[in-house]
């Protein structure tokens, strides 16, 4: 039971890493570039810290794939919703395929003993 709790905690760390990476990347669009770069650096550094905690119980290949795919999907959605950037049909298809990919990666994850 303890292992399941540790793995669940690791997944929360991974989700946190993804959220902080997306927030950090979003700061690049700020008008005040110095302010944006400072906050981007802080959020992305914390994202890597959380990622380091996550990979203690999640395979690094799985964690990195989920981090990259989900981060990409979320930053596309943030760009669309907050910055009024457009999404092409190919980007929408890519988002859907990425979500399917994340699900398949997690279904195929080898469980640690």
PDB file of C-alpha atoms in Angstrom:
ATOM      1  CA  UNK A   1       0.000   0.000   0.000  1.00  0.00           C
ATOM      2  CA  UNK A   2       2.885   2.360   0.793  1.00  0.00           C
ATOM      3  CA  UNK A   3       4.306   1.907  -2.710  1.00  0.00           C
ATOM      4  CA  UNK A   4       0.984   2.923  -4.286  1.00  0.00           C
ATOM      5  CA  UNK A   5       0.925   6.079  -2.162  1.00  0.00           C
ATOM      6  CA  UNK A   6       4.507   6.882  -3.174  1.00  0.00           C
ATOM      7  CA  UNK A   7       3.725   6.362  -6.863  1.00  0.00           C
ATOM      8  CA  UNK A   8       0.595   8.508  -6.592  1.00  0.00           C
ATOM      9  CA  UNK A   9       2.643  11.231  -4.903  1.00  0.00           C
ATOM     10  CA  UNK A  10       5.186  10.986  -7.725  1.00  0.00           C
ATOM     11  CA  UNK A  11       2.394  11.511 -10.267  1.00  0.00           C
ATOM     12  CA  UNK A  12       1.278  14.621  -8.361  1.00  0.00           C
ATOM     13  CA  UNK A  13       4.870  15.880  -8.535  1.00  0.00           C
ATOM     14  CA  UNK A  14       4.881  15.209 -12.283  1.00  0.00           C
ATOM     15  CA  UNK A  15       1.593  17.059 -12.811  1.00  0.00           C
ATOM     16  CA  UNK A  16       2.977  19.934 -10.740  1.00  0.00           C
ATOM     17  CA  UNK A  17       6.141  19.959 -12.856  1.00  0.00           C
ATOM     18  CA  UNK A  18       4.050  20.188 -16.010  1.00  0.00           C
ATOM     19  CA  UNK A  19       1.889  23.010 -14.644  1.00  0.00           C
ATOM     20  CA  UNK A  20       4.909  25.040 -13.497  1.00  0.00           C
ATOM     21  CA  UNK A  21       6.640  24.506 -16.849  1.00  0.00           C
ATOM     22  CA  UNK A  22       3.565  25.745 -18.732  1.00  0.00           C
ATOM     23  CA  UNK A  23       3.235  28.782 -16.452  1.00  0.00           C
ATOM     24  CA  UNK A  24       6.935  29.538 -16.861  1.00  0.00           C
ATOM     25  CA  UNK A  25       6.748  29.256 -20.631  1.00  0.00           C
ATOM     26  CA  UNK A  26       3.699  31.533 -20.640  1.00  0.00           C
ATOM     27  CA  UNK A  27       5.747  34.308 -19.013  1.00  0.00           C
ATOM     28  CA  UNK A  28       7.709  34.606 -22.269  1.00  0.00           C
ATOM     29  CA  UNK A  29       4.758  36.524 -23.762  1.00  0.00           C
ATOM     30  CA  UNK A  30       4.947  39.319 -21.175  1.00  0.00           C
ATOM     31  CA  UNK A  31       5.624  42.846 -22.382  1.00  0.00           C
ATOM     32  CA  UNK A  32       8.216  43.429 -19.653  1.00  0.00           C
ATOM     33  CA  UNK A  33      10.826  40.959 -20.879  1.00  0.00           C
ATOM     34  CA  UNK A  34      13.126  41.154 -17.830  1.00  0.00           C
ATOM     35  CA  UNK A  35      10.229  40.492 -15.448  1.00  0.00           C
ATOM     36  CA  UNK A  36       9.005  37.694 -17.731  1.00  0.00           C
ATOM     37  CA  UNK A  37      12.427  36.050 -17.964  1.00  0.00           C
ATOM     38  CA  UNK A  38      12.920  36.146 -14.192  1.00  0.00           C
ATOM     39  CA  UNK A  39       9.577  34.498 -13.506  1.00  0.00           C
ATOM     40  CA  UNK A  40      10.018  32.071 -16.400  1.00  0.00           C
ATOM     41  CA  UNK A  41      13.362  30.971 -14.925  1.00  0.00           C
ATOM     42  CA  UNK A  42      11.907  30.525 -11.440  1.00  0.00           C
ATOM     43  CA  UNK A  43       8.893  28.526 -12.591  1.00  0.00           C
ATOM     44  CA  UNK A  44      10.892  26.307 -14.937  1.00  0.00           C
ATOM     45  CA  UNK A  45      13.568  25.698 -12.279  1.00  0.00           C
ATOM     46  CA  UNK A  46      10.853  24.612  -9.836  1.00  0.00           C
ATOM     47  CA  UNK A  47       9.378  22.461 -12.587  1.00  0.00           C
ATOM     48  CA  UNK A  48      12.680  20.589 -12.926  1.00  0.00           C
ATOM     49  CA  UNK A  49      12.861  20.208  -9.145  1.00  0.00           C
ATOM     50  CA  UNK A  50       9.412  18.577  -9.113  1.00  0.00           C
ATOM     51  CA  UNK A  51      10.364  16.424 -12.105  1.00  0.00           C
ATOM     52  CA  UNK A  52      13.370  15.192 -10.135  1.00  0.00           C
ATOM     53  CA  UNK A  53      11.074  14.141  -7.305  1.00  0.00           C
ATOM     54  CA  UNK A  54       8.675  12.463  -9.731  1.00  0.00           C
ATOM     55  CA  UNK A  55      11.287  10.257 -11.392  1.00  0.00           C
ATOM     56  CA  UNK A  56      12.145   8.638  -8.086  1.00  0.00           C
ATOM     57  CA  UNK A  57       9.035   6.455  -8.501  1.00  0.00           C
ATOM     58  CA  UNK A  58       8.109   6.894 -12.180  1.00  0.00           C
ATOM     59  CA  UNK A  59      10.332   5.606 -14.962  1.00  0.00           C
ATOM     60  CA  UNK A  60      12.236   8.563 -16.398  1.00  0.00           C
ATOM     61  CA  UNK A  61      11.222   7.734 -19.979  1.00  0.00           C
ATOM     62  CA  UNK A  62       7.559   7.619 -19.022  1.00  0.00           C
ATOM     63  CA  UNK A  63       7.759  10.793 -16.936  1.00  0.00           C
ATOM     64  CA  UNK A  64       9.601  12.723 -19.644  1.00  0.00           C
ATOM     65  CA  UNK A  65       7.237  11.606 -22.400  1.00  0.00           C
ATOM     66  CA  UNK A  66       4.175  12.603 -20.370  1.00  0.00           C
ATOM     67  CA  UNK A  67       5.843  15.891 -19.353  1.00  0.00           C
ATOM     68  CA  UNK A  68       6.676  16.848 -22.925  1.00  0.00           C
ATOM     69  CA  UNK A  69       3.396  15.752 -24.481  1.00  0.00           C
ATOM     70  CA  UNK A  70       1.099  17.180 -21.828  1.00  0.00           C
ATOM     71  CA  UNK A  71       3.199  20.346 -21.599  1.00  0.00           C
ATOM     72  CA  UNK A  72       2.911  20.843 -25.354  1.00  0.00           C
ATOM     73  CA  UNK A  73      -0.849  20.306 -25.293  1.00  0.00           C
ATOM     74  CA  UNK A  74      -1.321  22.699 -22.377  1.00  0.00           C
ATOM     75  CA  UNK A  75       0.877  25.448 -23.829  1.00  0.00           C
ATOM     76  CA  UNK A  76      -1.054  25.249 -27.098  1.00  0.00           C
ATOM     77  CA  UNK A  77      -4.302  25.610 -25.150  1.00  0.00           C
ATOM     78  CA  UNK A  78      -2.911  28.500 -23.066  1.00  0.00           C
ATOM     79  CA  UNK A  79      -1.745  30.220 -26.258  1.00  0.00           C
ATOM     80  CA  UNK A  80      -5.209  29.811 -27.730  1.00  0.00           C
ATOM     81  CA  UNK A  81      -7.191  30.819 -24.634  1.00  0.00           C
ATOM     82  CA  UNK A  82      -5.014  33.560 -23.105  1.00  0.00           C
ATOM     83  CA  UNK A  83      -3.043  34.978 -26.017  1.00  0.00           C
ATOM     84  CA  UNK A  84      -5.696  34.619 -28.734  1.00  0.00           C
ATOM     85  CA  UNK A  85      -3.375  32.610 -30.950  1.00  0.00           C
ATOM     86  CA  UNK A  86      -5.011  30.368 -33.498  1.00  0.00           C
ATOM     87  CA  UNK A  87      -4.974  26.591 -33.600  1.00  0.00           C
ATOM     88  CA  UNK A  88      -4.856  24.868 -36.953  1.00  0.00           C
ATOM     89  CA  UNK A  89      -6.655  21.638 -37.698  1.00  0.00           C
ATOM     90  CA  UNK A  90      -3.281  19.874 -37.641  1.00  0.00           C
ATOM     91  CA  UNK A  91      -2.534  21.251 -34.168  1.00  0.00           C
ATOM     92  CA  UNK A  92      -5.931  20.117 -32.896  1.00  0.00           C
ATOM     93  CA  UNK A  93      -5.315  16.674 -34.382  1.00  0.00           C
ATOM     94  CA  UNK A  94      -1.865  16.680 -32.772  1.00  0.00           C
ATOM     95  CA  UNK A  95      -3.404  17.472 -29.386  1.00  0.00           C
ATOM     96  CA  UNK A  96      -5.835  14.580 -29.719  1.00  0.00           C
ATOM     97  CA  UNK A  97      -3.104  12.181 -30.845  1.00  0.00           C
ATOM     98  CA  UNK A  98      -0.854  13.342 -27.986  1.00  0.00           C
ATOM     99  CA  UNK A  99      -3.576  12.618 -25.457  1.00  0.00           C
ATOM    100  CA  UNK A 100      -4.026   9.152 -26.957  1.00  0.00           C
ATOM    101  CA  UNK A 101      -0.247   8.713 -26.829  1.00  0.00           C
ATOM    102  CA  UNK A 102      -0.095   9.686 -23.156  1.00  0.00           C
ATOM    103  CA  UNK A 103      -2.808   7.156 -22.363  1.00  0.00           C
ATOM    104  CA  UNK A 104      -1.025   4.406 -24.316  1.00  0.00           C
ATOM    105  CA  UNK A 105       2.340   5.192 -22.692  1.00  0.00           C
ATOM    106  CA  UNK A 106       0.782   4.915 -19.244  1.00  0.00           C
ATOM    107  CA  UNK A 107      -1.068   1.709 -20.077  1.00  0.00           C
ATOM    108  CA  UNK A 108       2.216   0.149 -21.148  1.00  0.00           C
ATOM    109  CA  UNK A 109       4.180   1.281 -18.087  1.00  0.00           C
ATOM    110  CA  UNK A 110       6.099  -1.518 -16.373  1.00  0.00           C
ATOM    111  CA  UNK A 111       5.084  -1.649 -12.725  1.00  0.00           C
ATOM    112  CA  UNK A 112       7.910  -1.573 -10.201  1.00  0.00           C
ATOM    113  CA  UNK A 113       8.052  -4.311  -7.582  1.00  0.00           C
TER     114      UNK A 113
END
